[in-house]
Short mmCIF file of C-alpha atoms in Angstrom, two decimals:
data_model
loop_
_atom_site.label_atom_id
_atom_site.label_comp_id
_atom_site.label_asym_id
_atom_site.label_seq_id
_atom_site.Cartn_x
_atom_site.Cartn_y
_atom_site.Cartn_z
CA ALA A 1 26.86 -0.06 -6.82
CA GLU A 2 29.09 -1.68 -3.60
CA CYS A 3 27.67 0.65 -1.25
CA GLU A 4 24.09 -0.35 -2.30
CA LEU A 5 24.49 -3.72 -2.00
CA LEU A 6 26.34 -3.87 1.56
CA LEU A 7 23.31 -1.70 2.99
CA ARG A 8 20.77 -3.45 0.99
CA SER A 9 20.04 -5.88 4.18
CA CYS A 10 17.48 -6.40 6.73
CA ALA A 11 17.07 -8.41 10.28
CA GLN A 12 20.35 -6.88 10.95
CA VAL A 13 21.79 -5.80 14.33
CA ALA A 14 23.77 -2.54 14.96
CA VAL A 15 25.92 -1.94 17.03
CA THR A 16 28.02 1.84 17.42
CA VAL A 17 31.73 1.21 18.45
CA GLY A 18 33.99 5.37 18.71
CA GLU A 19 32.53 6.31 15.23
CA LEU A 20 31.96 2.80 13.65
CA VAL A 21 28.52 1.37 13.33
CA LEU A 22 28.87 -2.53 12.73
CA LEU A 23 26.24 -4.13 11.10
CA ILE A 24 26.05 -7.67 12.11
CA GLY A 25 24.13 -10.59 10.49
CA GLY A 26 20.63 -9.95 8.58
CA ARG A 27 19.18 -11.51 5.77
CA ARG A 28 20.47 -11.07 2.00
CA MET A 29 19.26 -10.42 -1.44
CA ARG A 30 22.43 -11.81 -2.16
CA PRO A 31 25.54 -13.24 0.04
CA GLY A 32 26.71 -11.09 2.45
CA PRO A 33 30.84 -10.38 3.55
CA ARG A 34 32.24 -13.30 4.41
CA SER A 35 32.70 -12.22 7.99
CA GLY A 36 28.83 -10.78 8.50
CA VAL A 37 30.26 -7.37 9.41
CA VAL A 38 29.11 -4.09 7.49
CA VAL A 39 31.12 -1.03 9.03
CA VAL A 40 29.73 2.37 8.30
CA ASN A 41 31.84 5.19 9.69
CA CYS A 42 30.10 7.81 10.65
CA ARG A 43 32.89 10.72 10.01
CA THR A 44 33.86 9.33 6.19
CA LEU A 45 30.53 8.54 5.50
CA GLN A 46 32.15 5.11 4.11
CA VAL A 47 30.51 1.81 4.20
CA SER A 48 32.77 -1.17 3.69
CA ALA A 49 32.65 -4.59 4.27
CA ALA A 50 35.03 -6.29 7.62
CA VAL A 51 37.38 -8.69 6.48
CA LEU A 52 38.52 -11.59 8.71
CA ALA A 53 41.63 -12.15 10.41
CA SER A 54 43.44 -15.06 9.27
CA ASP A 55 43.38 -16.53 12.99
CA SER A 56 39.51 -15.92 12.96
CA GLU A 57 37.06 -18.44 13.26
CA ASP A 58 34.68 -18.34 10.21
CA PRO A 59 30.54 -18.67 11.46
CA PRO A 60 27.63 -18.42 9.28
CA PRO A 61 25.92 -14.94 9.34
CA ARG A 62 22.55 -15.38 11.58
CA PHE A 63 18.95 -13.12 11.83
CA ARG A 64 16.72 -13.45 14.95
CA HIS A 65 19.86 -13.22 17.10
CA ALA A 66 20.79 -9.71 19.82
CA ALA A 67 23.89 -8.14 20.45
CA CYS A 68 25.15 -5.42 22.26
CA LYS A 69 28.77 -3.57 23.14
CA ILE A 70 31.26 -5.19 25.83
CA ALA A 71 34.23 -4.09 27.69
CA PRO A 72 37.99 -4.06 25.96
CA ALA A 73 39.57 -6.94 26.53
CA VAL A 74 42.47 -5.11 27.16
CA PRO A 75 42.42 -1.79 28.78
CA GLY A 76 42.84 0.71 26.27
CA GLY A 77 41.70 -1.26 24.13
CA LEU A 78 38.90 -1.83 21.37
CA GLU A 79 35.16 -2.26 22.55
CA ARG A 80 33.99 -5.74 21.59
CA VAL A 81 30.60 -6.78 20.41
CA LEU A 82 28.83 -9.75 22.18
CA VAL A 83 26.19 -11.86 20.01
CA LEU A 84 23.88 -14.15 21.11
CA GLY A 85 21.20 -16.44 19.91
CA GLY A 86 19.17 -15.98 16.73
CA VAL A 87 19.45 -18.72 13.57
CA SER A 88 21.91 -19.78 11.53
CA LEU A 89 21.34 -18.39 7.63
CA SER A 90 23.86 -21.02 6.51
CA SER A 91 22.71 -23.05 3.31
CA THR A 92 23.89 -26.58 4.68
CA ALA A 93 22.37 -26.40 8.73
CA ASN A 94 19.68 -24.31 9.84
CA ARG A 95 20.59 -24.20 13.38
CA VAL A 96 19.16 -22.25 16.21
CA TYR A 97 22.14 -21.02 18.88
CA ARG A 98 21.59 -21.63 22.12
CA SER A 99 21.41 -19.29 25.19
CA SER A 100 25.25 -21.24 26.51
CA GLU A 101 27.40 -20.49 23.97
CA ALA A 102 27.82 -16.96 22.37
CA LEU A 103 30.18 -14.97 20.06
CA VAL A 104 32.89 -12.39 20.46
CA LEU A 105 33.51 -9.54 17.78
CA GLU A 106 37.37 -8.03 18.18
CA LEU A 107 37.83 -5.38 16.16
CA LEU A 108 41.79 -5.42 15.32
CA ASP A 109 41.90 -1.65 13.62
CA ASP A 110 40.64 0.98 14.34
CA ASP A 111 39.01 1.49 11.34
CA GLY A 112 36.96 -2.04 11.46
CA SER A 113 38.52 -2.83 8.30
CA THR A 114 39.82 -6.68 10.17
CA VAL A 115 37.82 -7.92 12.67
CA ARG A 116 37.96 -11.59 14.37
CA TRP A 117 35.24 -14.28 15.57
CA ARG A 118 35.44 -15.90 18.86
CA THR A 119 33.36 -18.41 20.49
CA ARG A 120 32.71 -18.45 24.35
CA ARG A 121 30.86 -20.95 25.90
CA LEU A 122 29.00 -19.56 28.91
CA GLU A 123 28.36 -21.16 32.04
CA GLY A 124 26.10 -20.67 34.94
CA ASP A 125 22.39 -20.30 35.20
CA ALA A 126 21.97 -19.38 31.29
CA PRO A 127 18.56 -18.46 29.62
CA ALA A 128 16.05 -21.07 29.64
CA GLU A 129 18.56 -23.52 30.95
CA GLY A 130 21.10 -23.19 27.49
CA ALA A 131 17.94 -23.53 25.09
CA PRO A 132 17.85 -21.98 21.99
CA LEU A 133 17.56 -18.76 21.94
CA PHE A 134 15.71 -16.00 19.57
CA HIS A 135 13.70 -12.76 19.25
CA HIS A 136 14.94 -11.16 22.88
CA VAL A 137 17.08 -8.37 24.25
CA LEU A 138 20.33 -7.85 24.98
CA CYS A 139 22.07 -4.62 26.58
CA SER A 140 25.02 -4.05 28.42
CA PHE A 141 25.88 -2.23 31.18
CA GLU A 142 28.61 -1.43 34.19
CA ARG A 143 30.49 0.09 31.61
CA GLY A 144 30.23 -3.03 29.75
CA TRP A 145 31.18 -5.79 31.96
CA ARG A 146 27.94 -6.87 32.24
CA VAL A 147 25.32 -7.70 29.90
CA LEU A 148 21.54 -9.11 30.09
CA ALA A 149 19.03 -10.99 28.47
CA TRP A 150 15.37 -10.79 29.15
CA GLY A 151 12.55 -12.28 27.09
CA GLY A 152 12.34 -13.61 23.64
CA ASP A 153 11.55 -17.19 22.70
CA THR A 154 13.21 -20.67 22.67
CA MET A 155 10.70 -22.87 20.85
CA ASP A 156 9.30 -22.77 16.99
CA PHE A 157 5.42 -24.26 16.98
CA ASP A 158 2.07 -23.56 15.36
CA TYR A 159 -0.69 -21.48 16.48
CA ASP A 160 -2.94 -23.98 15.39
CA SER A 161 -2.09 -26.44 17.81
CA THR A 162 -3.52 -25.14 21.29
CA ALA A 163 -1.08 -27.45 23.15
CA ASP A 164 1.86 -26.40 21.64
CA PHE A 165 1.31 -22.84 22.07
CA ASN A 166 0.42 -23.19 25.92
CA ARG A 167 3.38 -24.74 26.25
CA ALA A 168 5.35 -22.15 24.63
CA ARG A 169 3.09 -19.90 26.23
CA ARG A 170 3.59 -21.10 30.00
CA GLU A 171 7.39 -21.02 29.14
CA CYS A 172 7.99 -17.48 28.06
CA ALA A 173 5.90 -16.63 31.14
CA GLU A 174 7.46 -18.16 33.52
CA ARG A 175 10.89 -16.61 32.43
CA SER A 176 9.70 -13.26 32.35
CA ALA A 177 9.65 -13.39 35.77
CA TYR A 178 14.09 -13.39 35.51
CA ALA A 179 16.79 -11.49 34.22
CA PHE A 180 19.74 -13.53 33.30
CA VAL A 181 23.52 -11.58 33.86
CA LEU A 182 26.39 -12.55 32.34
CA ASP A 183 29.62 -11.73 33.78
CA VAL A 184 31.81 -11.16 30.79
CA ARG A 185 35.20 -11.51 32.95
CA THR A 186 33.91 -14.78 33.61
CA TRP A 187 31.64 -15.63 31.20
CA GLN A 188 29.01 -17.23 34.21
CA TRP A 189 25.58 -16.65 33.50
CA ARG A 190 23.16 -15.66 36.98
CA ARG A 191 19.86 -16.19 36.86
CA GLN A 192 18.53 -12.63 38.66
CA PRO A 193 14.75 -12.80 40.01
CA LEU A 194 13.21 -9.55 39.64
CA GLY A 195 9.97 -7.98 41.79
CA GLY A 196 7.33 -4.94 41.00
CA PRO A 197 4.64 -4.96 38.77
CA GLU A 198 5.66 -7.05 35.99
CA PRO A 199 4.88 -6.48 32.07
CA GLY A 200 4.44 -9.60 30.70
CA HIS A 201 6.71 -11.79 28.07
CA ARG A 202 7.41 -9.88 25.11
CA SER A 203 9.56 -10.97 21.99
CA LEU A 204 10.67 -8.61 19.49
CA ALA A 205 10.38 -5.90 22.19
CA GLU A 206 13.57 -3.64 22.18
CA GLY A 207 15.39 -2.38 25.18
CA VAL A 208 17.89 0.35 25.95
CA VAL A 209 19.78 0.83 28.95
CA TYR A 210 19.65 4.59 30.40
CA ASP A 211 20.57 5.64 34.34
CA ASP A 212 20.97 2.25 35.73
CA GLN A 213 17.52 1.25 34.38
CA LEU A 214 16.24 -1.32 31.84
CA VAL A 215 13.86 0.33 29.66
CA ILE A 216 12.12 -2.13 27.39
CA LEU A 217 9.44 -1.32 24.66
CA GLY A 218 6.70 -3.41 21.94
CA GLY A 219 6.90 -6.54 20.84
CA THR A 220 4.38 -9.38 21.13
CA SER A 221 2.63 -10.38 24.37
CA ASP A 222 2.96 -13.94 23.07
CA PRO A 223 5.00 -15.95 22.17
CA LYS A 224 6.76 -15.94 18.57
CA PRO A 225 7.14 -18.86 16.18
CA LEU A 226 10.73 -19.03 13.78
CA ARG A 227 8.25 -18.66 10.66
CA PRO A 228 8.00 -15.17 9.03
CA PHE A 229 4.81 -12.75 9.03
CA GLU A 230 3.41 -15.13 11.80
CA PHE A 231 2.94 -12.76 15.59
CA GLY A 232 0.44 -12.87 18.35
CA GLU A 233 -1.06 -10.15 20.29
CA LEU A 234 0.75 -6.84 20.60
CA ALA A 235 2.17 -5.47 23.02
CA SER A 236 1.20 -1.79 23.95
CA MET A 237 4.38 0.88 23.54
CA ASN A 238 4.06 1.99 27.01
CA PRO A 239 7.83 2.14 28.39
CA HIS A 240 8.39 -0.53 31.16
CA VAL A 241 11.43 0.02 33.42
CA LEU A 242 13.46 -2.43 35.16
CA ASP A 243 15.73 -0.71 38.40
CA LEU A 244 19.32 -2.60 37.57
CA ARG A 245 20.33 -1.90 41.37
CA SER A 246 16.96 -3.11 43.48
CA TRP A 247 16.14 -6.02 40.41
CA THR A 248 12.27 -4.40 40.51
CA TRP A 249 9.90 -3.26 37.82
CA LEU A 250 8.95 0.87 38.46
CA PRO A 251 5.40 1.74 38.33
CA GLY A 252 5.17 3.27 35.38
CA PRO A 253 3.37 6.99 34.39
CA ARG A 254 -0.59 7.43 34.77
CA ASP A 255 0.28 8.97 31.49
CA SER A 256 2.34 8.12 28.63
CA GLY A 257 1.27 11.36 26.40
CA ARG A 258 -1.13 11.66 24.07
CA ASP A 259 1.64 10.57 20.93
CA ILE A 260 1.97 7.37 22.17
CA PRO A 261 3.19 5.21 19.25
CA GLU A 262 0.56 2.63 17.93
CA PRO A 263 1.40 -1.05 18.76
CA ARG A 264 4.49 -2.81 16.09
CA THR A 265 7.33 -5.45 16.51
CA ARG A 266 10.19 -5.22 14.59
CA PHE A 267 10.77 -1.27 14.56
CA ALA A 268 14.14 0.00 14.68
CA VAL A 269 15.14 2.19 18.44
CA GLU A 270 18.25 3.96 19.70
CA ARG A 271 18.89 6.35 22.52
CA ARG A 272 20.76 9.35 22.17
CA GLY A 273 20.68 11.08 25.88
CA LYS A 274 17.88 10.99 28.21
CA TRP A 275 16.07 10.65 24.29
CA LEU A 276 14.84 7.84 22.68
CA LEU A 277 14.50 7.64 19.01
CA GLY A 278 12.31 5.45 16.90
CA TYR A 279 11.50 4.32 13.59
CA GLY A 280 8.84 2.21 11.29
CA GLY A 281 8.10 -1.73 12.35
CA ARG A 282 5.16 -3.38 11.79
CA ASP A 283 1.74 -3.36 13.15
CA ALA A 284 -1.10 -5.45 14.00
CA VAL A 285 -2.30 -6.49 10.43
CA GLY A 286 1.05 -6.94 8.92
CA GLN A 287 1.60 -3.16 7.39
CA MET A 288 4.39 -1.23 7.34
CA LEU A 289 4.78 1.91 9.53
CA GLY A 290 7.24 4.63 8.33
CA ASP A 291 6.67 7.36 11.76
CA VAL A 292 9.29 8.38 13.59
CA PHE A 293 8.45 8.74 17.64
CA LEU A 294 10.68 10.00 20.30
CA LEU A 295 10.20 9.07 23.81
CA ASP A 296 11.66 10.91 27.17
CA LEU A 297 13.19 8.65 29.35
CA GLY A 298 13.62 10.20 32.53
CA ALA A 299 9.83 10.95 32.15
CA ARG A 300 8.56 8.08 29.87
CA THR A 301 6.88 10.42 28.56
CA TRP A 302 5.95 10.28 24.40
CA CYS A 303 6.05 13.20 21.98
CA LYS A 304 5.50 13.76 18.32
CA PRO A 305 8.65 15.14 16.84
CA ALA A 306 7.76 17.71 13.54
CA VAL A 307 9.24 15.33 10.89
CA LEU A 308 10.65 17.20 7.19
CA GLY A 309 12.14 15.16 4.64
CA HIS A 310 11.01 12.09 3.41
CA GLY A 311 13.08 8.90 3.29
CA HIS A 312 14.46 6.82 0.47
CA VAL A 313 12.23 6.50 -2.53
CA LEU A 314 11.91 2.69 -2.51
CA GLY A 315 10.69 2.23 1.56
CA ALA A 316 9.62 5.53 3.30
CA ALA A 317 7.76 2.85 5.43
CA ALA A 318 9.96 -0.48 6.06
CA CYS A 319 10.34 -2.92 9.07
CA CYS A 320 13.44 -4.70 10.23
CA SER A 321 15.56 -1.92 9.65
CA THR A 322 18.40 -0.72 12.52
CA MET A 323 18.94 3.14 14.02
CA CYS A 324 22.45 3.35 14.68
CA GLY A 325 24.26 6.21 14.29
CA GLY A 326 21.35 9.12 14.02
CA ALA A 327 20.74 7.38 10.82
CA VAL A 328 17.85 4.34 9.91
CA LEU A 329 20.03 1.82 7.96
CA GLY A 330 18.16 -1.41 5.25
CA GLY A 331 14.84 -2.80 5.96
CA LEU A 332 12.68 -4.96 4.70
CA SER A 333 10.07 -2.57 2.67
CA PHE A 334 6.61 -4.47 0.67
CA ASN A 335 8.64 -7.63 1.32
CA VAL A 336 11.31 -6.36 -0.47
CA ILE A 337 14.82 -5.86 0.84
CA ILE A 338 16.37 -2.19 0.88
CA PRO A 339 18.97 -0.32 0.77
CA LYS A 340 18.21 2.42 3.59
CA ALA A 341 20.59 4.47 4.43
CA ASP A 342 18.33 7.44 5.98
CA ALA A 343 19.60 10.17 8.39
CA LEU A 344 17.91 11.85 11.23
CA LEU A 345 19.37 15.55 11.89
CA PHE A 346 18.00 17.24 14.58
CA VAL A 347 18.12 21.23 13.54
CA ALA A 348 17.45 24.42 15.91
CA PRO A 349 13.39 25.85 16.04
CA PRO A 350 12.85 28.83 14.47
CA VAL A 351 13.33 31.60 16.78
CA LYS A 352 10.16 32.50 18.88
CA ALA A 353 8.96 35.20 21.23
CA VAL A 354 9.27 33.03 24.10
CA GLU A 355 11.95 30.57 24.40
CA PRO A 356 11.18 27.55 23.81
CA SER A 357 11.55 24.77 25.95
CA LEU A 358 14.13 21.72 25.56
CA GLU A 359 11.41 19.16 24.45
CA GLU A 360 10.42 21.48 21.78
CA GLU A 361 13.61 22.00 20.56
CA LEU A 362 14.16 18.21 20.53
CA ALA A 363 10.95 17.65 18.82
CA GLU A 364 12.08 19.63 15.30
CA GLY A 365 14.23 16.55 13.80
CA LEU A 366 14.82 16.92 10.15
CA TRP A 367 14.45 13.25 8.07
CA ARG A 368 16.64 13.37 5.02
CA GLY A 369 16.73 10.47 2.79
CA GLN A 370 20.21 9.65 1.65
CA LYS A 371 20.59 6.73 -0.90
#
């Protein structure tokens, strides 16, 4: 029962540190742990709530935020987690967090049982000049010493107000021409101009780093206000790739394959080697999706995995889940927050007369629902 309560969440952010999956923030049907961190141990399959250290700050949980793993504070130490932007879930203050400050999470035990939060003031050219930031992409690179923020939103607005919508769209379009790079050693932002064929603005997109490249998928090409169940035009799931050495968007392949997923927001992804796994989300008319998709990050082509089994009985289709450690965790299904914990496993394909390709082997996925 306690495990189900801890996993019954949506819109959380997941970060892997060693054998631990850290679920940070998100919405819940009941108040979550005071630390705002749920720990899933992938080795022991135990789920627990992290406890705050006596000298930790006590920030309220948030959603619409982003997080990534960063380098340890000392050589040989445990990796830390950087949390940027989002909206407070405090009942007393509906605060939208600015890009000029971040939370840093430190693990004080190898099992993640005790954690410490610290607020970091960030200097330099922050995204949108330090304005509130949400729905953005946040990824670390260079062994966790640098962090890239791109896209997302900075203001609330009403779609019925043409002036407000156009103002938000102009701001987002101008900002999409830059990446914002944070040096973790100095806590300084740098605004980096980008070249090449730009994808344009994205809100609620997903991004992963592979081979010194940032790969962006999905989301909306219109700005997205803070209110739920409102979204503009959805962007294609064609991958857009930013070279992190030349800071240039690379031309995409002429054909990403016939198995390209339909446009969506609030889907879950995880990189496994050169492959990106994805699940679920919400389509252009607000319907929940339950498909599994697979992208070859090197070739930037899609293939459709053969999926066996099914997801959680309460939510085979869901949005606002996270995928981390080979599992889909939490989510929203038909407006119900579900305690989802579905493991996606790879199995060897049947022996064939002709030796299968690597793509065929990886496409033989096994989807097992675990309550």
